[in-house]
CSV table of N, CA, C and O in Angstrom, one decimal:
chain,number,residue,atom,x,y,z
A,1,MET,N,-30.1,-8.4,43.5
A,1,MET,CA,-30.3,-8.0,45.0
A,1,MET,C,-32.0,-8.3,45.2
A,1,MET,O,-32.7,-7.3,45.5
A,2,PRO,N,-32.6,-9.3,44.8
A,2,PRO,CA,-34.2,-9.5,45.1
A,2,PRO,C,-34.2,-9.6,46.7
A,2,PRO,O,-33.5,-9.9,47.3
A,3,GLY,N,-35.3,-8.9,46.9
A,3,GLY,CA,-35.9,-8.6,48.2
A,3,GLY,C,-35.4,-7.6,49.1
A,3,GLY,O,-35.5,-7.4,50.0
A,4,ALA,N,-34.4,-6.9,48.4
A,4,ALA,CA,-33.6,-5.7,49.2
A,4,ALA,C,-34.6,-4.5,48.9
A,4,ALA,O,-35.4,-4.3,47.9
A,5,VAL,N,-34.8,-3.7,50.0
A,5,VAL,CA,-35.4,-2.3,50.1
A,5,VAL,C,-34.9,-1.4,49.0
A,5,VAL,O,-34.0,-0.9,49.9
A,6,ALA,N,-35.3,-0.7,48.1
A,6,ALA,CA,-34.6,0.3,47.6
A,6,ALA,C,-34.8,1.7,48.2
A,6,ALA,O,-34.0,2.2,48.6
A,7,GLU,N,-36.5,1.7,48.5
A,7,GLU,CA,-36.9,3.0,48.9
A,7,GLU,C,-38.3,2.7,50.0
A,7,GLU,O,-38.9,1.6,49.4
A,8,ALA,N,-38.6,3.5,50.6
A,8,ALA,CA,-39.7,3.1,51.6
A,8,ALA,C,-40.6,4.1,51.4
A,8,ALA,O,-40.3,5.5,51.4
A,9,CYS,N,-42.0,3.9,51.5
A,9,CYS,CA,-43.2,4.8,51.1
A,9,CYS,C,-43.3,5.4,52.5
A,9,CYS,O,-43.8,4.2,53.1
A,10,SER,N,-43.6,6.4,52.9
A,10,SER,CA,-44.1,6.8,54.4
A,10,SER,C,-45.4,6.4,54.5
A,10,SER,O,-46.2,6.4,53.6
A,11,SER,N,-46.1,6.4,55.5
A,11,SER,CA,-47.5,6.0,56.1
A,11,SER,C,-48.3,7.3,55.6
A,11,SER,O,-47.8,8.4,55.5
A,12,TYR,N,-49.5,7.0,55.2
A,12,TYR,CA,-50.4,8.3,54.8
A,12,TYR,C,-51.9,7.8,55.0
A,12,TYR,O,-52.2,6.4,55.2
A,13,TYR,N,-52.8,8.7,54.9
A,13,TYR,CA,-54.4,8.8,54.8
A,13,TYR,C,-54.9,8.7,53.2
A,13,TYR,O,-54.3,9.7,52.7
A,14,THR,N,-55.7,7.8,52.8
A,14,THR,CA,-56.1,8.1,51.6
A,14,THR,C,-57.3,9.0,51.5
A,14,THR,O,-57.7,9.7,52.8
A,15,VAL,N,-57.8,9.3,50.5
A,15,VAL,CA,-58.8,10.3,50.3
A,15,VAL,C,-60.1,9.9,51.2
A,15,VAL,O,-60.9,10.5,51.7
A,16,ASN,N,-60.5,8.5,51.5
A,16,ASN,CA,-61.4,8.0,52.0
A,16,ASN,C,-61.0,8.0,53.6
A,16,ASN,O,-61.9,7.5,54.4
A,17,ASN,N,-59.9,8.8,53.9
A,17,ASN,CA,-59.5,8.7,55.3
A,17,ASN,C,-58.9,7.2,55.9
A,17,ASN,O,-59.2,6.8,57.1
A,18,THR,N,-58.5,6.6,55.1
A,18,THR,CA,-57.8,4.8,55.5
A,18,THR,C,-56.8,5.3,55.6
A,18,THR,O,-55.6,5.7,54.8
A,19,TYR,N,-56.2,4.7,57.0
A,19,TYR,CA,-54.8,4.8,57.0
A,19,TYR,C,-53.9,3.6,56.3
A,19,TYR,O,-54.4,2.6,56.4
A,20,VAL,N,-53.0,4.0,55.5
A,20,VAL,CA,-51.9,3.0,55.1
A,20,VAL,C,-50.4,3.3,55.7
A,20,VAL,O,-49.9,4.3,55.8
A,21,ASP,N,-49.8,2.0,56.2
A,21,ASP,CA,-48.8,2.0,57.0
A,21,ASP,C,-47.7,2.1,55.8
A,21,ASP,O,-47.7,2.0,54.6
A,22,THR,N,-46.3,2.4,56.7
A,22,THR,CA,-45.4,2.6,55.6
A,22,THR,C,-45.1,1.0,55.2
A,22,THR,O,-45.1,0.1,55.7
A,23,PHE,N,-44.5,1.3,53.9
A,23,PHE,CA,-44.2,0.1,53.1
A,23,PHE,C,-42.9,0.5,52.2
A,23,PHE,O,-42.6,1.6,51.9
A,24,GLY,N,-42.0,-0.8,51.7
A,24,GLY,CA,-40.9,-0.8,51.0
A,24,GLY,C,-41.3,-0.9,49.8
A,24,GLY,O,-42.1,-1.9,49.1
A,25,CYS,N,-40.4,-0.6,48.6
A,25,CYS,CA,-40.4,-0.9,47.3
A,25,CYS,C,-39.3,-1.7,46.9
A,25,CYS,O,-38.1,-1.3,47.4
A,26,PRO,N,-39.4,-2.6,46.1
A,26,PRO,CA,-40.4,-3.3,45.3
A,26,PRO,C,-41.4,-3.8,46.5
A,26,PRO,O,-40.9,-4.6,47.4
A,27,GLY,N,-42.8,-3.6,46.5
A,27,GLY,CA,-43.5,-4.4,47.5
A,27,GLY,C,-43.8,-5.8,46.9
A,27,GLY,O,-43.2,-6.3,46.0
A,28,GLN,N,-44.4,-6.7,47.8
A,28,GLN,CA,-44.8,-8.2,47.5
A,28,GLN,C,-45.7,-8.0,46.2
A,28,GLN,O,-46.5,-7.6,46.0
A,29,GLY,N,-45.2,-9.1,45.4
A,29,GLY,CA,-45.8,-9.2,44.0
A,29,GLY,C,-45.7,-8.0,43.1
A,29,GLY,O,-45.9,-8.1,41.9
A,30,ASP,N,-44.6,-7.0,43.4
A,30,ASP,CA,-44.4,-5.7,42.6
A,30,ASP,C,-43.0,-6.5,41.5
A,30,ASP,O,-42.3,-7.5,41.8
A,31,ASN,N,-42.8,-6.0,40.5
A,31,ASN,CA,-41.7,-6.2,39.4
A,31,ASN,C,-40.6,-5.8,40.2
A,31,ASN,O,-40.7,-4.7,41.2
A,32,ALA,N,-39.4,-6.3,40.2
A,32,ALA,CA,-38.2,-6.0,40.7
A,32,ALA,C,-37.6,-4.5,40.2
A,32,ALA,O,-36.9,-4.0,41.0
A,33,GLU,N,-37.9,-4.4,39.2
A,33,GLU,CA,-37.9,-3.0,38.8
A,33,GLU,C,-38.6,-1.6,39.4
A,33,GLU,O,-37.9,-0.5,39.4
A,34,LEU,N,-39.4,-1.9,40.2
A,34,LEU,CA,-40.2,-0.8,40.9
A,34,LEU,C,-39.4,-0.5,42.1
A,34,LEU,O,-39.9,-0.8,43.0
A,35,ILE,N,-38.6,0.5,42.1
A,35,ILE,CA,-37.7,0.8,43.7
A,35,ILE,C,-37.8,2.0,44.0
A,35,ILE,O,-37.4,2.2,45.1
A,36,TYR,N,-38.9,2.8,43.2
A,36,TYR,CA,-38.8,4.1,44.0
A,36,TYR,C,-40.5,4.3,44.4
A,36,TYR,O,-41.1,3.7,44.0
A,37,CYS,N,-40.2,5.1,45.3
A,37,CYS,CA,-41.6,5.5,46.0
A,37,CYS,C,-42.3,6.8,45.2
A,37,CYS,O,-41.7,7.6,45.3
A,38,CYS,N,-43.4,6.4,44.7
A,38,CYS,CA,-43.9,7.6,43.9
A,38,CYS,C,-45.2,8.0,44.3
A,38,CYS,O,-45.8,7.2,45.2
A,39,GLY,N,-46.0,9.1,43.8
A,39,GLY,CA,-47.7,9.7,44.2
A,39,GLY,C,-47.6,10.6,44.8
A,39,GLY,O,-46.7,11.4,44.6
A,40,PHE,N,-48.7,10.8,45.2
A,40,PHE,CA,-49.1,12.0,46.2
A,40,PHE,C,-49.4,11.8,47.5
A,40,PHE,O,-48.7,10.8,48.0
A,41,VAL,N,-49.7,12.8,48.4
A,41,VAL,CA,-49.7,12.8,49.7
A,41,VAL,C,-50.9,11.7,50.2
A,41,VAL,O,-50.6,11.0,51.1
A,42,ASP,N,-51.8,11.6,49.1
A,42,ASP,CA,-52.8,10.7,49.9
A,42,ASP,C,-53.1,9.4,49.0
A,42,ASP,O,-54.0,8.4,49.0
A,43,MET,N,-52.0,8.8,48.0
A,43,MET,CA,-51.9,7.6,47.5
A,43,MET,C,-50.4,7.5,47.0
A,43,MET,O,-49.8,8.3,46.2
A,44,LYS,N,-49.8,6.5,47.4
A,44,LYS,CA,-48.3,6.3,47.1
A,44,LYS,C,-48.3,4.7,46.5
A,44,LYS,O,-49.0,4.1,46.9
A,45,TYR,N,-47.3,4.6,45.8
A,45,TYR,CA,-46.9,3.4,45.0
A,45,TYR,C,-45.6,3.2,44.7
A,45,TYR,O,-44.7,4.1,44.8
A,46,CYS,N,-45.4,2.2,44.4
A,46,CYS,CA,-43.9,1.9,43.9
A,46,CYS,C,-43.8,2.0,42.3
A,46,CYS,O,-44.7,1.7,41.5
A,47,CYS,N,-42.5,2.6,41.8
A,47,CYS,CA,-42.6,2.7,40.2
A,47,CYS,C,-41.1,2.8,40.0
A,47,CYS,O,-40.3,2.7,40.7
A,48,SER,N,-40.7,2.6,38.8
A,48,SER,CA,-39.5,2.8,38.2
A,48,SER,C,-38.8,4.0,37.9
A,48,SER,O,-37.7,3.9,37.7
A,49,GLU,N,-39.6,5.0,37.8
A,49,GLU,CA,-38.9,6.5,37.8
A,49,GLU,C,-39.2,7.2,38.7
A,49,GLU,O,-40.2,7.4,39.5
A,50,PRO,N,-37.9,8.0,39.3
A,50,PRO,CA,-38.3,8.9,40.4
A,50,PRO,C,-39.2,10.2,39.9
A,50,PRO,O,-39.1,10.5,38.7
A,51,GLY,N,-40.1,10.5,41.0
A,51,GLY,CA,-41.1,11.4,40.4
A,51,GLY,C,-42.2,11.4,39.7
A,51,GLY,O,-42.9,12.0,39.3
A,52,ASN,N,-42.6,10.1,39.5
A,52,ASN,CA,-43.8,9.7,38.7
A,52,ASN,C,-44.7,10.0,39.3
A,52,ASN,O,-45.1,9.4,40.6
A,53,TYR,N,-45.9,10.8,39.1
A,53,TYR,CA,-47.1,11.1,39.5
A,53,TYR,C,-48.5,10.4,39.1
A,53,TYR,O,-49.5,10.8,39.3
A,54,PHE,N,-48.2,9.5,38.0
A,54,PHE,CA,-49.3,8.8,37.4
A,54,PHE,C,-49.1,7.2,37.4
A,54,PHE,O,-48.1,6.5,36.8
A,55,PRO,N,-49.9,6.9,38.3
A,55,PRO,CA,-49.7,5.2,38.4
A,55,PRO,C,-50.4,4.4,37.5
A,55,PRO,O,-50.2,3.3,37.5
A,56,TYR,N,-51.2,5.3,36.5
A,56,TYR,CA,-52.1,4.6,35.4
A,56,TYR,C,-51.3,4.5,34.1
A,56,TYR,O,-50.4,5.1,33.8
A,57,LYS,N,-51.7,3.6,33.4
A,57,LYS,CA,-51.1,3.8,31.9
A,57,LYS,C,-51.5,4.9,31.2
A,57,LYS,O,-52.7,5.4,31.4
A,58,HIS,N,-50.8,5.5,30.7
A,58,HIS,CA,-50.9,6.9,30.0
A,58,HIS,C,-52.1,6.8,28.6
A,58,HIS,O,-52.4,7.8,28.2
A,59,GLY,N,-52.8,5.5,28.6
A,59,GLY,CA,-53.5,5.8,27.4
A,59,GLY,C,-54.7,6.6,27.3
A,59,GLY,O,-55.1,7.4,26.8
A,60,TYR,N,-55.3,6.7,28.8
A,60,TYR,CA,-56.3,7.6,29.1
A,60,TYR,C,-56.1,9.1,28.9
A,60,TYR,O,-57.0,10.0,28.7
A,61,MET,N,-54.7,9.2,28.8
A,61,MET,CA,-54.4,10.8,28.6
A,61,MET,C,-54.6,11.2,27.4
A,61,MET,O,-55.0,12.5,27.1
A,62,TRP,N,-54.7,10.3,26.1
A,62,TRP,CA,-55.2,10.7,25.0
A,62,TRP,C,-56.5,11.1,24.6
A,62,TRP,O,-56.6,12.1,24.2
A,63,THR,N,-57.3,10.6,25.6
A,63,THR,CA,-58.7,11.2,25.4
A,63,THR,C,-59.1,12.5,26.1
A,63,THR,O,-59.7,13.2,25.6
A,64,LEU,N,-58.2,12.5,27.1
A,64,LEU,CA,-58.1,14.0,28.0
A,64,LEU,C,-57.5,14.9,27.2
A,64,LEU,O,-58.0,15.9,26.9
A,65,SER,N,-56.6,14.9,26.5
A,65,SER,CA,-55.4,15.6,25.5
A,65,SER,C,-56.7,16.2,24.3
A,65,SER,O,-56.7,17.1,24.1
A,66,ILE,N,-57.4,15.0,23.5
A,66,ILE,CA,-58.1,15.2,22.5
A,66,ILE,C,-59.4,16.1,23.2
A,66,ILE,O,-59.7,17.1,22.4
A,67,GLY,N,-60.0,15.9,24.2
A,67,GLY,CA,-61.0,16.7,24.6
A,67,GLY,C,-60.6,18.1,24.7
A,67,GLY,O,-61.1,19.1,24.8
A,68,ALA,N,-59.4,18.2,25.7
A,68,ALA,CA,-58.8,19.6,25.7
A,68,ALA,C,-58.4,20.2,24.6
A,68,ALA,O,-59.0,21.6,24.6
A,69,LEU,N,-58.0,19.7,23.4
A,69,LEU,CA,-57.8,20.3,22.3
A,69,LEU,C,-59.1,20.8,21.9
A,69,LEU,O,-59.2,21.7,21.1
A,70,VAL,N,-60.4,20.0,21.6
A,70,VAL,CA,-61.3,20.2,21.2
A,70,VAL,C,-62.1,21.4,22.1
A,70,VAL,O,-62.5,22.4,21.4
A,71,GLY,N,-61.9,21.5,23.2
A,71,GLY,CA,-62.4,22.7,24.0
A,71,GLY,C,-61.5,23.8,23.7
A,71,GLY,O,-62.3,24.8,23.5
A,72,LEU,N,-60.3,23.7,23.5
A,72,LEU,CA,-59.7,25.0,23.4
A,72,LEU,C,-59.7,25.5,21.8
A,72,LEU,O,-59.7,26.7,21.6
A,73,ALA,N,-59.9,24.6,20.8
A,73,ALA,CA,-60.3,24.8,19.5
A,73,ALA,C,-61.8,25.8,19.7
A,73,ALA,O,-61.8,26.8,19.0
A,74,ILE,N,-62.6,25.2,20.3
A,74,ILE,CA,-63.9,25.8,20.3
A,74,ILE,C,-63.9,27.2,21.1
A,74,ILE,O,-64.5,28.4,20.5
A,75,ALA,N,-63.1,27.3,22.1
A,75,ALA,CA,-62.8,28.6,22.8
A,75,ALA,C,-62.0,29.5,21.9
A,75,ALA,O,-62.5,30.7,21.8
A,76,ALA,N,-61.1,29.0,21.1
A,76,ALA,CA,-60.6,30.0,20.2
A,76,ALA,C,-61.4,30.7,18.8
A,76,ALA,O,-61.4,31.7,18.8
A,77,LEU,N,-62.4,29.7,18.6
A,77,LEU,CA,-63.2,30.2,17.4
A,77,LEU,C,-64.3,31.1,18.1
A,77,LEU,O,-64.7,32.3,17.3
A,78,VAL,N,-64.8,31.2,19.7
A,78,VAL,CA,-65.7,32.0,20.0
A,78,VAL,C,-65.1,33.3,20.1
A,78,VAL,O,-65.6,34.3,19.8
A,79,LEU,N,-63.6,33.3,20.5
A,79,LEU,CA,-62.9,34.4,20.8
A,79,LEU,C,-62.5,35.1,19.4
A,79,LEU,O,-62.7,36.4,19.3
A,80,LEU,N,-62.4,34.3,18.2
A,80,LEU,CA,-62.1,34.7,17.1
A,80,LEU,C,-63.3,35.6,16.5
A,80,LEU,O,-63.4,36.6,16.1
A,81,ALA,N,-64.7,35.1,16.7
A,81,ALA,CA,-65.8,35.7,16.5
A,81,ALA,C,-66.3,37.0,17.0
A,81,ALA,O,-66.6,37.8,16.4
A,82,PHE,N,-65.8,36.9,18.5
A,82,PHE,CA,-66.0,38.0,19.1
A,82,PHE,C,-65.3,39.3,18.5
A,82,PHE,O,-65.5,40.4,18.6
A,83,LEU,N,-63.9,39.0,18.5
A,83,LEU,CA,-63.0,40.1,17.8
A,83,LEU,C,-63.5,40.6,16.7
A,83,LEU,O,-63.3,41.7,16.1
A,84,ILE,N,-64.0,39.5,15.5
A,84,ILE,CA,-64.3,40.2,14.1
A,84,ILE,C,-65.4,40.8,14.5
A,84,ILE,O,-65.6,41.7,13.8
A,85,SER,N,-66.6,40.6,15.1
A,85,SER,CA,-67.7,41.4,15.6
A,85,SER,C,-67.3,42.6,15.9
A,85,SER,O,-67.6,43.8,15.5
A,86,VAL,N,-66.4,42.9,16.9
A,86,VAL,CA,-65.9,44.0,17.4
A,86,VAL,C,-65.3,45.1,16.4
A,86,VAL,O,-65.7,46.2,16.5
A,87,PHE,N,-64.4,44.3,15.6
A,87,PHE,CA,-63.9,45.0,14.5
A,87,PHE,C,-64.8,45.8,13.5
A,87,PHE,O,-64.8,46.7,12.9
A,88,VAL,N,-65.8,44.7,13.1
A,88,VAL,CA,-67.1,45.2,12.4
A,88,VAL,C,-67.9,46.2,12.8
A,88,VAL,O,-68.0,47.3,12.1
A,89,LEU,N,-68.1,46.0,14.0
A,89,LEU,CA,-69.1,47.1,14.7
A,89,LEU,C,-68.1,48.5,14.7
A,89,LEU,O,-68.6,49.5,14.5
A,90,CYS,N,-67.0,48.4,15.1
A,90,CYS,CA,-66.2,49.8,15.3
A,90,CYS,C,-66.0,50.4,13.8
A,90,CYS,O,-66.4,51.6,13.4
A,91,TYR,N,-65.8,49.6,12.7
A,91,TYR,CA,-65.7,49.9,11.2
A,91,TYR,C,-67.2,50.5,10.9
A,91,TYR,O,-67.0,51.8,10.4
A,92,LEU,N,-68.2,50.2,11.2
A,92,LEU,CA,-69.5,50.6,10.7
A,92,LEU,C,-69.8,51.6,11.6
A,92,LEU,O,-70.1,52.8,11.0
A,93,PHE,N,-69.5,51.9,12.8
A,93,PHE,CA,-69.4,53.3,13.5
A,93,PHE,C,-68.6,54.4,13.2
A,93,PHE,O,-68.9,55.4,13.1
A,94,LEU,N,-67.6,54.1,12.8
A,94,LEU,CA,-66.6,55.0,12.4
A,94,LEU,C,-66.7,55.6,10.9
A,94,LEU,O,-66.6,56.9,10.6
A,95,TYR,N,-67.1,54.7,9.9
A,95,TYR,CA,-67.1,55.1,8.5
A,95,TYR,C,-68.6,55.0,7.8
A,95,TYR,O,-68.7,55.4,6.9
A,96,THR,N,-69.7,54.6,8.8
A,96,THR,CA,-70.9,55.0,8.2
A,96,THR,C,-71.7,56.3,8.9
A,96,THR,O,-72.9,56.0,9.2
A,97,LYS,N,-71.0,57.3,9.5
A,97,LYS,CA,-71.7,58.3,10.2
A,97,LYS,C,-72.5,59.3,9.0
A,97,LYS,O,-71.9,59.2,8.0
A,98,PRO,N,-73.5,59.6,9.6
A,98,PRO,CA,-74.3,60.6,8.8
A,98,PRO,C,-73.4,62.0,8.2
A,98,PRO,O,-72.7,62.2,9.2
A,99,GLN,N,-73.3,62.3,6.9
A,99,GLN,CA,-72.6,63.4,6.6
A,99,GLN,C,-73.1,64.6,7.4
A,99,GLN,O,-72.3,65.6,7.5
A,100,LYS,N,-74.4,64.9,7.3
A,100,LYS,CA,-74.7,65.9,7.8
A,100,LYS,C,-75.5,65.8,9.1
A,100,LYS,O,-76.1,64.8,9.4
A,101,PHE,N,-75.5,66.9,9.9
A,101,PHE,CA,-76.4,66.8,11.1
A,101,PHE,C,-77.6,67.1,11.1
A,101,PHE,O,-78.3,67.5,10.3
A,102,ASP,N,-78.2,65.8,11.6
A,102,ASP,CA,-79.9,65.6,11.5
A,102,ASP,C,-80.4,66.3,12.8
A,102,ASP,O,-80.2,65.8,14.0
A,103,SER,N,-81.0,67.4,12.5
A,103,SER,CA,-81.6,68.1,13.9
A,103,SER,C,-82.8,67.6,14.3
A,103,SER,O,-83.3,68.1,15.2
A,104,GLY,N,-83.6,66.7,13.4
A,104,GLY,CA,-85.0,66.3,13.7
A,104,GLY,C,-85.9,67.0,13.2
A,104,GLY,O,-87.0,66.5,13.2
A,105,LEU,N,-85.5,68.1,12.9
A,105,LEU,CA,-86.8,69.1,12.4
A,105,LEU,C,-87.0,68.8,11.0
A,105,LEU,O,-85.9,68.7,10.4
A,106,LYS,N,-88.1,68.7,10.4
A,106,LYS,CA,-88.4,68.5,9.0
A,106,LYS,C,-88.5,69.9,8.4
A,106,LYS,O,-88.8,71.0,8.7
A,107,MET,N,-87.6,69.9,7.2
A,107,MET,CA,-87.5,71.0,6.2
A,107,MET,C,-88.7,71.3,5.5
A,107,MET,O,-89.3,70.3,4.9
A,108,GLN,N,-89.1,72.7,5.5
A,108,GLN,CA,-90.3,72.8,4.4
A,108,GLN,C,-89.7,73.6,3.3
A,108,GLN,O,-89.0,74.5,3.5
A,109,GLN,N,-90.2,73.4,2.3
A,109,GLN,CA,-89.7,74.0,1.0
A,109,GLN,C,-90.7,75.4,0.9
A,109,GLN,O,-91.6,75.1,1.0
A,110,VAL,N,-89.9,76.5,1.0
A,110,VAL,CA,-90.6,77.9,0.4
A,110,VAL,C,-90.8,78.0,-1.1
A,110,VAL,O,-89.8,77.5,-1.7
A,111,ASP,N,-91.9,78.3,-1.3
A,111,ASP,CA,-92.3,78.7,-2.7
A,111,ASP,C,-91.4,79.8,-3.2
A,111,ASP,O,-91.1,81.1,-2.4
A,112,SER,N,-90.6,79.6,-4.3
A,112,SER,CA,-89.3,80.7,-4.7
A,112,SER,C,-90.2,82.0,-5.2
A,112,SER,O,-89.7,83.2,-4.9
A,113,SER,N,-91.4,82.4,-5.6
A,113,SER,CA,-91.8,83.4,-6.1
A,113,SER,C,-92.3,84.1,-4.9
A,113,SER,O,-92.2,85.4,-4.9
A,114,SER,N,-92.9,83.7,-3.9
A,114,SER,CA,-93.2,84.6,-2.6
A,114,SER,C,-91.7,84.9,-1.8
A,114,SER,O,-91.6,85.7,-1.3
A,115,THR,N,-90.8,84.2,-2.0
A,115,THR,CA,-89.5,84.6,-1.3
A,115,THR,C,-89.2,85.6,-2.2
A,115,THR,O,-88.4,86.7,-1.8
A,116,GLN,N,-89.1,85.5,-3.6
A,116,GLN,CA,-88.5,87.0,-4.3
A,116,GLN,C,-89.3,88.2,-4.0
A,116,GLN,O,-88.5,89.2,-4.0
A,117,GLU,N,-90.5,87.8,-4.0
A,117,GLU,CA,-91.4,89.2,-3.6
A,117,GLU,C,-91.1,89.8,-2.1
A,117,GLU,O,-90.8,90.9,-2.0
A,118,GLU,N,-91.1,88.8,-1.5
A,118,GLU,CA,-90.5,89.3,0.0
A,118,GLU,C,-89.1,90.1,0.0
A,118,GLU,O,-88.9,91.4,0.7
A,119,ALA,N,-88.1,89.4,-0.9
A,119,ALA,CA,-86.8,90.1,-0.8
A,119,ALA,C,-86.7,91.6,-1.5
A,119,ALA,O,-86.3,92.4,-1.0
A,120,GLU,N,-87.8,91.5,-2.5
A,120,GLU,CA,-88.1,93.0,-3.3
A,120,GLU,C,-88.7,94.0,-2.3
A,120,GLU,O,-88.2,95.1,-2.4
A,121,ILE,N,-89.6,93.6,-1.8
A,121,ILE,CA,-90.3,94.3,-0.3
A,121,ILE,C,-89.1,94.8,0.5
A,121,ILE,O,-89.2,96.0,0.9
A,122,GLN,N,-88.4,94.1,0.9
A,122,GLN,CA,-87.6,94.5,2.0
A,122,GLN,C,-86.4,95.3,1.5
A,122,GLN,O,-85.9,96.6,2.0
A,123,MET,N,-86.2,95.1,0.0
A,123,MET,CA,-85.1,96.1,-0.6
A,123,MET,C,-85.8,97.6,-1.0
A,123,MET,O,-85.2,98.4,-0.5
A,124,GLU,N,-87.1,97.4,-1.1
A,124,GLU,CA,-87.9,98.9,-1.1
A,124,GLU,C,-87.8,99.4,0.1
A,124,GLU,O,-87.6,100.8,0.0
A,125,ARG,N,-88.2,98.9,1.0
A,125,ARG,CA,-88.4,99.4,2.3
A,125,ARG,C,-87.1,100.0,2.9
A,125,ARG,O,-86.8,101.0,3.8
A,126,SER,N,-85.8,99.2,2.5
A,126,SER,CA,-84.3,99.4,3.1
A,126,SER,C,-83.9,100.7,2.2
A,126,SER,O,-83.3,101.7,2.6
A,127,LEU,N,-84.4,100.9,1.0
A,127,LEU,CA,-84.2,101.8,-0.1
A,127,LEU,C,-85.0,103.3,0.3
A,127,LEU,O,-84.8,104.3,-0.1
A,128,ALA,N,-86.1,103.0,0.6
A,128,ALA,CA,-87.2,104.4,0.7
A,128,ALA,C,-86.8,105.3,1.5
A,128,ALA,O,-86.5,106.5,1.0
A,129,PRO,N,-86.1,105.1,2.6
A,129,PRO,CA,-85.6,106.1,3.5
A,129,PRO,C,-84.4,106.8,2.8
A,129,PRO,O,-84.3,108.2,2.9
A,130,ARG,N,-83.6,106.2,2.1
A,130,ARG,CA,-82.4,106.8,1.4
A,130,ARG,C,-82.8,107.7,0.3
A,130,ARG,O,-82.4,108.7,0.0
A,131,HIS,N,-84.2,107.4,-0.3
A,131,HIS,CA,-84.5,108.0,-1.6
A,131,HIS,C,-85.1,109.4,-0.9
A,131,HIS,O,-84.9,110.5,-1.5
A,132,MET,N,-85.8,109.4,0.1
A,132,MET,CA,-86.4,110.4,0.8
A,132,MET,C,-85.1,111.3,1.2
A,132,MET,O,-85.3,112.7,1.0
A,133,GLU,N,-84.2,110.7,1.8
A,133,GLU,CA,-82.9,111.7,2.0
A,133,GLU,C,-82.3,112.4,1.0
A,133,GLU,O,-81.9,113.5,1.1
A,134,LEU,N,-82.2,111.7,0.0
A,134,LEU,CA,-81.7,112.5,-1.3
A,134,LEU,C,-82.4,113.3,-2.0
A,134,LEU,O,-81.8,114.4,-2.4
A,135,LEU,N,-83.7,113.2,-2.1
A,135,LEU,CA,-84.7,114.1,-2.4
A,135,LEU,C,-84.7,115.2,-1.5
A,135,LEU,O,-84.7,116.6,-2.0
A,136,ASN,N,-84.6,115.2,-0.3
A,136,ASN,CA,-84.6,116.5,0.6
A,136,ASN,C,-83.4,117.3,0.7
A,136,ASN,O,-83.3,118.5,0.8
A,137,ARG,N,-82.2,116.5,0.3
A,137,ARG,CA,-81.0,117.0,0.0
A,137,ARG,C,-80.8,118.1,-1.3
A,137,ARG,O,-80.4,119.1,-1.5
A,138,ASP,N,-81.6,117.5,-2.2
A,138,ASP,CA,-81.6,118.5,-3.6
A,138,ASP,C,-82.3,119.6,-3.5
A,138,ASP,O,-82.3,120.7,-4.2
A,139,LEU,N,-83.5,119.8,-2.7
A,139,LEU,CA,-84.2,120.9,-2.6
A,139,LEU,C,-83.6,121.7,-1.7
A,139,LEU,O,-83.1,122.5,-1.5
């Protein structure tokens, strides 16, 4: 059926706002297999598969796919580095806390001899009234 119109593409405006009138598929100079109208609202063409949205050869898609894969790999590495650093910081925060509370005050070492003397004086003072009481009772 050469020359028979299988499907018609309706008129449309291109991205540059140019009007394209209705045309039939296959168009003049097109292969006889291009019997379907394919494309977008602003770009229509004849194709061999219904619902085809890419009028170009698919060779360029490999470069886009490789670029997308490289971008995704870099994003995954950045995300992985972020997660590792969060886990490390949580670990350090939870397991490296100081064991004793630090009040910020410096401790001074007290001489043991003066402390012992003070303890003896305190004991004598507390025992002195008790001795006096016992002495008064005996008399």
